[in-house]
GROMACS .gro file of C-alpha atoms in nm:
model
  435
    1MET     CA    1  -1.930   2.966   3.219
    2ALA     CA    2  -1.946   2.627   3.386
    3ASN     CA    3  -2.194   2.343   3.383
    4VAL     CA    4  -2.126   2.097   3.664
    5GLN     CA    5  -2.257   1.744   3.609
    6GLY     CA    6  -2.169   1.471   3.857
    7THR     CA    7  -1.802   1.488   3.949
    8LEU     CA    8  -1.684   1.643   3.621
    9ALA     CA    9  -1.717   2.003   3.504
   10SER     CA   10  -1.797   2.116   3.152
   11THR     CA   11  -1.615   2.448   3.124
   12TYR     CA   12  -1.576   2.691   2.838
   13THR     CA   13  -1.508   3.058   2.774
   14ALA     CA   14  -1.541   3.302   2.487
   15ARG     CA   15  -1.178   3.239   2.397
   16ASN     CA   16  -1.113   3.082   2.059
   17ARG     CA   17  -1.068   2.717   2.143
   18ARG     CA   18  -0.953   2.592   1.802
   19THR     CA   19  -0.611   2.430   1.791
   20LEU     CA   20  -0.354   2.481   1.518
   21PHE     CA   21  -0.178   2.159   1.426
   22ARG     CA   22   0.091   2.276   1.183
   23GLY     CA   23   0.428   2.197   1.335
   24MET     CA   24   0.278   2.014   1.630
   25ASP     CA   25   0.452   1.694   1.746
   26PHE     CA   26   0.273   1.361   1.776
   27ASP     CA   27   0.418   1.047   1.927
   28GLU     CA   28   0.145   0.792   1.862
   29PRO     CA   29   0.233   0.510   1.620
   30VAL     CA   30   0.054   0.535   1.288
   31ALA     CA   31   0.022   0.226   1.069
   32THR     CA   32   0.090   0.411   0.745
   33ARG     CA   33   0.031   0.740   0.570
   34PHE     CA   34  -0.023   0.533   0.257
   35PRO     CA   35  -0.344   0.334   0.323
   36ASP     CA   36  -0.334   0.138  -0.003
   37ALA     CA   37   0.029   0.029   0.031
   38ALA     CA   38  -0.048  -0.317   0.171
   39VAL     CA   39  -0.302  -0.375  -0.107
   40LYS     CA   40  -0.050  -0.296  -0.380
   41ALA     CA   41   0.235  -0.493  -0.223
   42ALA     CA   42   0.274  -0.860  -0.317
   43PRO     CA   43   0.573  -1.095  -0.301
   44ALA     CA   44   0.687  -1.225  -0.635
   45PRO     CA   45   0.529  -1.559  -0.726
   46ARG     CA   46   0.767  -1.851  -0.732
   47PRO     CA   47   0.906  -1.875  -1.086
   48ASP     CA   48   0.879  -2.197  -1.285
   49SER     CA   49   1.259  -2.216  -1.282
   50PRO     CA   50   1.390  -2.061  -0.959
   51PRO     CA   51   1.743  -1.920  -0.975
   52ALA     CA   52   1.999  -2.196  -0.922
   53PRO     CA   53   2.338  -2.066  -1.041
   54PHE     CA   54   2.514  -2.374  -0.902
   55GLY     CA   55   2.235  -2.625  -0.960
   56ASP     CA   56   1.966  -2.746  -0.724
   57LEU     CA   57   2.136  -2.754  -0.384
   58THR     CA   58   1.831  -2.794  -0.161
   59GLN     CA   59   1.932  -3.152  -0.073
   60ALA     CA   60   2.303  -3.133  -0.149
   61SER     CA   61   2.548  -3.297   0.089
   62ILE     CA   62   2.764  -3.084   0.314
   63GLN     CA   63   3.069  -3.212   0.130
   64HIS     CA   64   2.926  -3.096  -0.203
   65LEU     CA   65   2.845  -2.752  -0.062
   66CYS     CA   66   3.202  -2.719   0.064
   67SER     CA   67   3.336  -2.808  -0.280
   68LEU     CA   68   3.154  -2.507  -0.433
   69VAL     CA   69   3.312  -2.241  -0.212
   70GLU     CA   70   3.574  -2.138  -0.468
   71GLN     CA   71   3.306  -2.102  -0.738
   72ILE     CA   72   3.070  -1.895  -0.525
   73VAL     CA   73   3.334  -1.642  -0.417
   74PRO     CA   74   3.636  -1.673  -0.647
   75GLY     CA   75   3.967  -1.497  -0.599
   76ARG     CA   76   4.023  -1.562  -0.228
   77THR     CA   77   4.326  -1.711  -0.052
   78PRO     CA   78   4.343  -2.084   0.037
   79SER     CA   79   4.319  -2.003   0.408
   80THR     CA   80   4.004  -1.797   0.348
   81TYR     CA   81   3.844  -2.084   0.157
   82GLU     CA   82   3.926  -2.321   0.440
   83LYS     CA   83   3.753  -2.089   0.687
   84ARG     CA   84   3.446  -2.073   0.462
   85ARG     CA   85   3.431  -2.453   0.436
   86ARG     CA   86   3.470  -2.482   0.811
   87GLY     CA   87   3.181  -2.240   0.860
   88LEU     CA   88   2.963  -2.437   0.619
   89ARG     CA   89   3.032  -2.759   0.806
   90LEU     CA   90   2.945  -2.595   1.139
   91LEU     CA   91   2.622  -2.438   1.012
   92PHE     CA   92   2.484  -2.729   0.811
   93THR     CA   93   2.583  -2.989   1.070
   94HIS     CA   94   2.370  -2.789   1.312
   95LEU     CA   95   2.082  -2.762   1.061
   96GLU     CA   96   2.093  -3.141   1.011
   97THR     CA   97   1.950  -3.176   1.361
   98ARG     CA   98   1.633  -2.994   1.254
   99PRO     CA   99   1.330  -3.173   1.107
  100GLY     CA  100   1.270  -3.153   0.734
  101ALA     CA  101   1.341  -3.322   0.403
  102ASP     CA  102   1.568  -3.050   0.263
  103TRP     CA  103   1.779  -2.758   0.378
  104GLN     CA  104   1.497  -2.508   0.330
  105THR     CA  105   1.254  -2.685   0.561
  106LYS     CA  106   1.530  -2.744   0.815
  107TRP     CA  107   1.613  -2.374   0.804
  108GLU     CA  108   1.249  -2.277   0.856
  109ALA     CA  109   1.231  -2.516   1.154
  110SER     CA  110   1.530  -2.345   1.315
  111PRO     CA  111   1.526  -2.028   1.529
  112PHE     CA  112   1.710  -1.846   1.249
  113ASP     CA  113   1.402  -1.762   1.040
  114GLY     CA  114   1.089  -1.552   1.091
  115ASP     CA  115   1.016  -1.210   1.238
  116LYS     CA  116   1.204  -1.279   1.562
  117ALA     CA  117   1.492  -1.473   1.411
  118LEU     CA  118   1.821  -1.513   1.592
  119PRO     CA  119   2.158  -1.460   1.422
  120VAL     CA  120   2.310  -1.789   1.309
  121LYS     CA  121   2.617  -1.727   1.523
  122THR     CA  122   2.410  -1.771   1.841
  123PHE     CA  123   2.432  -2.151   1.826
  124VAL     CA  124   2.813  -2.143   1.842
  125THR     CA  125   2.912  -2.246   2.194
  126SER     CA  126   3.288  -2.199   2.169
  127ASP     CA  127   3.458  -1.882   2.284
  128ARG     CA  128   3.636  -1.838   1.951
  129ALA     CA  129   3.516  -1.525   1.771
  130GLN     CA  130   3.645  -1.677   1.447
  131ASP     CA  131   3.387  -1.957   1.473
  132ARG     CA  132   3.102  -1.708   1.493
  133HIS     CA  133   3.243  -1.513   1.201
  134ASP     CA  134   3.282  -1.830   0.993
  135VAL     CA  135   2.924  -1.938   1.060
  136THR     CA  136   2.791  -1.596   0.958
  137SER     CA  137   2.995  -1.615   0.637
  138ALA     CA  138   2.856  -1.964   0.577
  139ALA     CA  139   2.500  -1.832   0.595
  140LYS     CA  140   2.596  -1.562   0.347
  141LEU     CA  141   2.737  -1.827   0.112
  142ALA     CA  142   2.421  -2.037   0.145
  143PHE     CA  143   2.200  -1.740   0.059
  144CYS     CA  144   2.415  -1.637  -0.239
  145ALA     CA  145   2.417  -1.993  -0.377
  146ARG     CA  146   2.037  -2.017  -0.330
  147VAL     CA  147   2.068  -2.315  -0.098
  148ILE     CA  148   1.832  -2.141   0.145
  149GLN     CA  149   1.566  -1.873   0.093
  150PRO     CA  150   1.543  -1.680   0.422
  151SER     CA  151   1.263  -1.451   0.529
  152VAL     CA  152   1.341  -1.080   0.557
  153GLY     CA  153   1.358  -1.122   0.935
  154GLY     CA  154   1.588  -1.423   0.905
  155PHE     CA  155   1.816  -1.243   0.662
  156ARG     CA  156   1.836  -0.915   0.854
  157ALA     CA  157   1.902  -1.089   1.187
  158ASN     CA  158   2.257  -1.132   1.057
  159THR     CA  159   2.507  -0.861   0.972
  160PHE     CA  160   2.639  -0.894   0.616
  161SER     CA  161   2.860  -0.595   0.545
  162ASP     CA  162   2.949  -0.693   0.187
  163TYR     CA  163   2.655  -0.905   0.078
  164PRO     CA  164   2.597  -0.726  -0.257
  165GLU     CA  165   2.960  -0.789  -0.357
  166TRP     CA  166   2.914  -1.162  -0.296
  167PHE     CA  167   2.563  -1.190  -0.431
  168GLY     CA  168   2.620  -1.012  -0.764
  169PRO     CA  169   2.888  -1.241  -0.913
  170ALA     CA  170   2.736  -1.552  -0.754
  171SER     CA  171   2.397  -1.485  -0.915
  172ARG     CA  172   2.531  -1.501  -1.272
  173ASP     CA  173   2.244  -1.272  -1.369
  174PRO     CA  174   2.322  -1.035  -1.662
  175ALA     CA  175   2.027  -0.811  -1.571
  176LEU     CA  176   2.164  -0.772  -1.219
  177ASP     CA  177   2.504  -0.679  -1.364
  178VAL     CA  178   2.335  -0.403  -1.565
  179PHE     CA  179   2.163  -0.278  -1.251
  180TYR     CA  180   2.489  -0.275  -1.054
  181ALA     CA  181   2.656  -0.080  -1.336
  182ALA     CA  182   2.372   0.174  -1.336
  183VAL     CA  183   2.416   0.223  -0.962
  184ASP     CA  184   2.793   0.267  -0.997
  185ALA     CA  185   2.733   0.526  -1.270
  186ARG     CA  186   2.573   0.756  -1.011
  187PRO     CA  187   2.866   0.891  -0.806
  188ASP     CA  188   2.643   1.181  -0.701
  189LEU     CA  189   2.458   0.942  -0.469
  190GLY     CA  190   2.758   0.874  -0.248
  191LEU     CA  191   2.935   0.542  -0.192
  192SER     CA  192   2.742   0.430   0.116
  193TYR     CA  193   2.408   0.506  -0.049
  194ARG     CA  194   2.506   0.312  -0.363
  195ILE     CA  195   2.600   0.013  -0.149
  196ARG     CA  196   2.265   0.038   0.028
  197ILE     CA  197   2.080   0.042  -0.305
  198LYS     CA  198   2.257  -0.276  -0.414
  199PHE     CA  199   2.195  -0.432  -0.075
  200ASP     CA  200   1.820  -0.370  -0.090
  201VAL     CA  201   1.786  -0.534  -0.431
  202ALA     CA  202   2.012  -0.826  -0.336
  203CYS     CA  203   1.812  -0.880  -0.017
  204ALA     CA  204   1.478  -0.859  -0.201
  205LEU     CA  205   1.591  -1.116  -0.459
  206THR     CA  206   1.732  -1.346  -0.191
  207THR     CA  207   1.428  -1.339   0.037
  208GLN     CA  208   1.180  -1.387  -0.249
  209GLY     CA  209   1.383  -1.650  -0.435
  210ILE     CA  210   1.381  -1.471  -0.769
  211ALA     CA  211   1.611  -1.325  -1.033
  212LEU     CA  212   1.601  -0.956  -1.116
  213GLU     CA  213   1.370  -1.010  -1.414
  214HIS     CA  214   1.094  -1.118  -1.173
  215LEU     CA  215   1.132  -0.820  -0.939
  216THR     CA  216   0.809  -0.630  -1.004
  217PRO     CA  217   0.708  -0.297  -0.846
  218GLU     CA  218   0.469  -0.490  -0.623
  219ALA     CA  219   0.745  -0.728  -0.512
  220LEU     CA  220   0.988  -0.447  -0.431
  221LEU     CA  221   0.713  -0.267  -0.238
  222HIS     CA  222   0.649  -0.589  -0.044
  223TYR     CA  223   1.016  -0.598   0.056
  224SER     CA  224   1.005  -0.230   0.150
  225LEU     CA  225   0.698  -0.277   0.371
  226GLU     CA  226   0.849  -0.584   0.539
  227CYS     CA  227   1.162  -0.385   0.629
  228ARG     CA  228   0.942  -0.104   0.754
  229ARG     CA  229   0.725  -0.339   0.961
  230LEU     CA  230   1.026  -0.507   1.118
  231GLY     CA  231   1.205  -0.177   1.177
  232VAL     CA  232   1.516  -0.290   0.985
  233THR     CA  233   1.528  -0.015   0.723
  234HIS     CA  234   1.874   0.141   0.716
  235GLY     CA  235   1.890   0.414   0.979
  236ALA     CA  236   1.552   0.322   1.130
  237ARG     CA  237   1.691   0.175   1.456
  238GLY     CA  238   1.366  -0.011   1.516
  239ASP     CA  239   1.145   0.273   1.396
  240GLN     CA  240   0.854   0.147   1.183
  241SER     CA  241   0.805   0.462   0.980
  242ARG     CA  242   1.078   0.431   0.716
  243PHE     CA  243   1.047   0.269   0.377
  244ALA     CA  244   1.339   0.069   0.240
  245ALA     CA  245   1.456   0.051  -0.123
  246LEU     CA  246   1.369   0.411  -0.214
  247GLY     CA  247   1.692   0.453  -0.408
  248ALA     CA  248   1.667   0.106  -0.562
  249TRP     CA  249   1.323   0.191  -0.700
  250GLU     CA  250   1.450   0.507  -0.870
  251ILE     CA  251   1.746   0.330  -1.031
  252LEU     CA  252   1.530   0.041  -1.155
  253HIS     CA  253   1.284   0.292  -1.297
  254SER     CA  254   1.561   0.490  -1.468
  255ILE     CA  255   1.697   0.184  -1.653
  256GLY     CA  256   1.350   0.085  -1.775
  257HIS     CA  257   1.318  -0.225  -1.558
  258PHE     CA  258   0.963  -0.147  -1.445
  259PRO     CA  259   0.664  -0.150  -1.684
  260PRO     CA  260   0.576   0.174  -1.869
  261GLY     CA  261   0.365   0.406  -1.659
  262THR     CA  262   0.519   0.301  -1.327
  263PRO     CA  263   0.575   0.610  -1.107
  264SER     CA  264   0.936   0.721  -1.077
  265THR     CA  265   0.947   0.686  -0.697
  266LEU     CA  266   0.816   0.431  -0.452
  267ARG     CA  267   0.617   0.690  -0.259
  268LYS     CA  268   0.440   0.807  -0.575
  269PHE     CA  269   0.349   0.446  -0.648
  270ILE     CA  270   0.162   0.403  -0.320
  271TYR     CA  271   0.046   0.755  -0.242
  272THR     CA  272  -0.326   0.806  -0.304
  273GLY     CA  273  -0.365   1.166  -0.189
  274GLN     CA  274  -0.533   1.296   0.123
  275LEU     CA  275  -0.686   1.051   0.365
  276THR     CA  276  -1.058   1.033   0.425
  277PRO     CA  277  -1.186   1.077   0.782
  278GLU     CA  278  -1.233   0.699   0.802
  279GLN     CA  279  -0.872   0.638   0.701
  280MET     CA  280  -0.747   0.898   0.947
  281VAL     CA  281  -0.925   0.730   1.238
  282ASP     CA  282  -0.851   0.374   1.128
  283ARG     CA  283  -0.479   0.435   1.170
  284TYR     CA  284  -0.558   0.352   1.533
  285PRO     CA  285  -0.727   0.020   1.622
  286LEU     CA  286  -1.015   0.141   1.842
  287ARG     CA  287  -1.218  -0.132   2.012
  288SER     CA  288  -1.541   0.066   2.039
  289GLN     CA  289  -1.690   0.093   1.692
  290ALA     CA  290  -1.947   0.340   1.821
  291VAL     CA  291  -1.680   0.583   1.945
  292ARG     CA  292  -1.482   0.527   1.626
  293GLN     CA  293  -1.787   0.627   1.423
  294VAL     CA  294  -1.864   0.938   1.627
  295ILE     CA  295  -1.505   1.061   1.583
  296ILE     CA  296  -1.538   1.002   1.208
  297ASP     CA  297  -1.871   1.185   1.201
  298TYR     CA  298  -1.716   1.468   1.401
  299LEU     CA  299  -1.434   1.507   1.147
  300VAL     CA  300  -1.684   1.503   0.860
  301ARG     CA  301  -1.891   1.772   1.031
  302ARG     CA  302  -1.578   1.984   1.086
  303GLN     CA  303  -1.476   1.973   0.718
  304ALA     CA  304  -1.660   2.298   0.646
  305ASP     CA  305  -1.457   2.506   0.894
  306THR     CA  306  -1.115   2.335   0.901
  307ASP     CA  307  -0.836   2.255   0.658
  308TYR     CA  308  -0.690   1.909   0.599
  309ILE     CA  309  -0.395   1.948   0.837
  310THR     CA  310  -0.625   2.053   1.119
  311ARG     CA  311  -0.854   1.753   1.064
  312ASP     CA  312  -0.555   1.519   1.047
  313GLY     CA  313  -0.427   1.664   1.375
  314LEU     CA  314  -0.769   1.625   1.535
  315ALA     CA  315  -0.783   1.262   1.422
  316ARG     CA  316  -0.441   1.193   1.572
  317LEU     CA  317  -0.532   1.354   1.904
  318LEU     CA  318  -0.888   1.226   1.941
  319ALA     CA  319  -0.835   0.872   1.809
  320GLY     CA  320  -0.469   0.824   1.899
  321THR     CA  321  -0.360   1.036   2.193
  322PHE     CA  322  -0.703   1.038   2.358
  323TRP     CA  323  -0.933   0.744   2.294
  324SER     CA  324  -0.686   0.466   2.212
  325LYS     CA  325  -0.516   0.534   2.547
  326ILE     CA  326  -0.852   0.553   2.726
  327GLU     CA  327  -0.929   0.203   2.597
  328LYS     CA  328  -0.595   0.075   2.725
  329ILE     CA  329  -0.670   0.217   3.069
  330CYS     CA  330  -1.036   0.107   3.069
  331PRO     CA  331  -1.095  -0.160   2.798
  332GLY     CA  332  -1.470  -0.167   2.860
  333GLN     CA  333  -1.524   0.208   2.808
  334ALA     CA  334  -1.807   0.237   2.552
  335ASP     CA  335  -1.913   0.603   2.578
  336LEU     CA  336  -1.760   0.946   2.631
  337THR     CA  337  -1.859   0.979   2.997
  338LEU     CA  338  -1.532   0.924   3.182
  339SER     CA  339  -1.486   0.863   3.552
  340GLN     CA  340  -1.245   1.087   3.738
  341ASP     CA  341  -1.010   0.793   3.798
  342VAL     CA  342  -0.987   0.706   3.427
  343TRP     CA  343  -0.931   1.070   3.337
  344ASP     CA  344  -0.655   1.110   3.596
  345GLN     CA  345  -0.482   0.796   3.472
  346TRP     CA  346  -0.498   0.927   3.117
  347ARG     CA  347  -0.351   1.260   3.226
  348ALA     CA  348  -0.063   1.076   3.391
  349GLU     CA  349  -0.013   0.863   3.080
  350ILE     CA  350   0.024   1.157   2.842
  351ALA     CA  351   0.244   1.361   3.076
  352PHE     CA  352   0.547   1.203   2.906
  353TRP     CA  353   0.618   1.110   2.546
  354GLU     CA  354   0.535   0.754   2.453
  355LYS     CA  355   0.864   0.695   2.271
  356ASP     CA  356   1.072   0.847   2.551
  357ARG     CA  357   0.918   0.822   2.896
  358SER     CA  358   1.192   1.044   3.040
  359ARG     CA  359   1.087   1.335   2.818
  360GLU     CA  360   0.808   1.552   2.958
  361ARG     CA  361   0.541   1.664   2.714
  362LYS     CA  362   0.511   2.042   2.680
  363ASN     CA  363   0.200   2.070   2.461
  364ILE     CA  364  -0.058   1.914   2.693
  365GLU     CA  365  -0.282   2.221   2.681
  366SER     CA  366  -0.317   2.191   2.303
  367ILE     CA  367  -0.435   1.833   2.349
  368LEU     CA  368  -0.679   1.934   2.622
  369LEU     CA  369  -0.819   2.217   2.409
  370ALA     CA  370  -0.885   1.977   2.122
  371ILE     CA  371  -1.063   1.735   2.356
  372ARG     CA  372  -1.262   2.016   2.516
  373GLY     CA  373  -1.363   2.141   2.171
  374PHE     CA  374  -1.476   1.788   2.081
  375TYR     CA  375  -1.698   1.757   2.389
  376LEU     CA  376  -1.841   2.109   2.366
  377ASP     CA  377  -1.915   2.074   1.995
  378LEU     CA  378  -2.108   1.754   2.061
  379GLN     CA  379  -2.299   1.926   2.343
  380SER     CA  380  -2.398   2.223   2.125
  381TRP     CA  381  -2.490   2.003   1.828
  382ALA     CA  382  -2.703   1.787   2.056
  383VAL     CA  383  -2.923   2.090   2.128
  384ASP     CA  384  -2.995   2.148   1.759
  385GLU     CA  385  -2.998   1.783   1.649
  386PRO     CA  386  -3.081   1.571   1.954
  387GLU     CA  387  -3.176   1.270   1.742
  388ARG     CA  388  -2.828   1.267   1.585
  389TRP     CA  389  -2.592   1.385   1.859
  390GLY     CA  390  -2.795   1.365   2.180
  391SER     CA  391  -2.664   1.024   2.286
  392TRP     CA  392  -2.305   1.154   2.267
  393ALA     CA  393  -2.348   1.467   2.478
  394ALA     CA  394  -2.133   1.399   2.786
  395PRO     CA  395  -1.968   1.601   3.064
  396CYS     CA  396  -1.643   1.752   2.944
  397PRO     CA  397  -1.358   1.597   3.146
  398VAL     CA  398  -1.131   1.900   3.098
  399ARG     CA  399  -1.155   2.102   3.420
  400PRO     CA  400  -1.073   2.473   3.468
  401GLN     CA  401  -0.760   2.391   3.666
  402ASP     CA  402  -0.633   2.178   3.376
  403LEU     CA  403  -0.591   2.494   3.168
  404LYS     CA  404  -0.474   2.725   3.445
  405GLY     CA  405  -0.174   2.927   3.332
  406PHE     CA  406  -0.217   2.822   2.970
  407SER     CA  407  -0.181   3.176   2.833
  408LYS     CA  408   0.143   3.225   3.023
  409ARG     CA  409   0.285   2.895   2.900
  410ARG     CA  410   0.186   2.978   2.542
  411ARG     CA  411   0.373   3.308   2.568
  412GLU     CA  412   0.677   3.121   2.700
  413MET     CA  413   0.653   2.881   2.408
  414SER     CA  414   0.640   3.171   2.161
  415ARG     CA  415   0.940   3.326   2.333
  416ARG     CA  416   1.143   3.005   2.301
  417MET     CA  417   1.057   2.981   1.933
  418ALA     CA  418   1.162   3.342   1.879
  419ASP     CA  419   1.488   3.279   2.066
  420ARG     CA  420   1.568   2.983   1.842
  421THR     CA  421   1.502   3.197   1.536
  422ARG     CA  422   1.733   3.472   1.661
  423GLN     CA  423   2.007   3.222   1.741
  424ARG     CA  424   1.994   3.049   1.405
  425GLN     CA  425   1.929   3.341   1.174
  426PRO     CA  426   2.300   3.440   1.153
  427LEU     CA  427   2.372   3.090   1.021
  428LEU     CA  428   2.129   3.126   0.731
  429PRO     CA  429   2.387   3.253   0.476
  430ASP     CA  430   2.610   2.952   0.547
  431LEU     CA  431   2.314   2.719   0.507
  432VAL     CA  432   2.222   2.873   0.171
  433LYS     CA  433   2.572   2.798   0.040
  434TYR     CA  434   2.520   2.425   0.088
  435VAL     CA  435   2.158   2.395  -0.029
   0.00000   0.00000   0.00000
């Protein structure tokens, strides 16, 4: 059956047009699955007596900083100490050219701090790799000695392979020594993971200017969210979906560092259960509040005949894949009546995955079916409740040719899934041995 209105056709059949979303891929960025995370996160307040294991060095002379090298990292060779002092002179001579009354303000006025910070080695103009290495080591010394408190972005712009090993002894913090010992007592975690746990705590303390006793659950969550926002969580490679400090949280909880009643994992601390329709839609910043509200109302109306996963999938497709991209193509679009040009541009936009434009999307029909269901539901509800839904009844942009061959492609998809199962089933016994 078809109802032609203007240049677009509203087409539907007796076929079940509901879409199953379990196992379906989505590529749209989602702010967070934990909507209250940002509310709970808070950097640690500046303590009355900030950590200063070598005294207040915020206005210390370069000569005085160089004299502390052997105390900050004891047990090195004379030539190593000379390289560290040379790096300090290079770095702080450069910072002296920046405005500010102390080293902290000079650092903040440099390009080495903030979300888009540059590595400190970038100011080195010589061709000597040793100079760049010495300057990076100098920044590490300055952070360990609490001369400078970098932002998370400023810290992570540099590569510090052994920062926890420097920071621990330099901090002279008995509580931190206990934490390090607790981490080392967990050989089941693996060496690289234990180093990462120490690194996360050392970085959190450095960037917030606190000792371990002031590291609250809220402060560690703040560090975790900053790493996630900047895409610098270990293994993230720029991806903004990974939390940092998951292992650090569990170790701190196990040694009784956090207050009684604190959940044992970071995710439990911020997870508040299933999202409401409003929270599902608000993961995507839609300009049109009217369209935002009708999608929310649609999800509420569908609660009676769908499960949570289906509604979450609908929210991702309707608010993320569909309408947020429509608004990018046509920022002034305020209703559901789309021109053919806008629809064609949207079809071209979703033909490939957003994260990898060379990868063709294979589940377009599932997206189109969800959109068609959205339009047809609004049309049918408008007949029964014109005062509520009548203004949103619009021609369905999904045309018959858009779904041509869908049944055949779905059979091919099922065949590929069955082939993968047959290929991997013989490996199941080997997998069980290692699980």
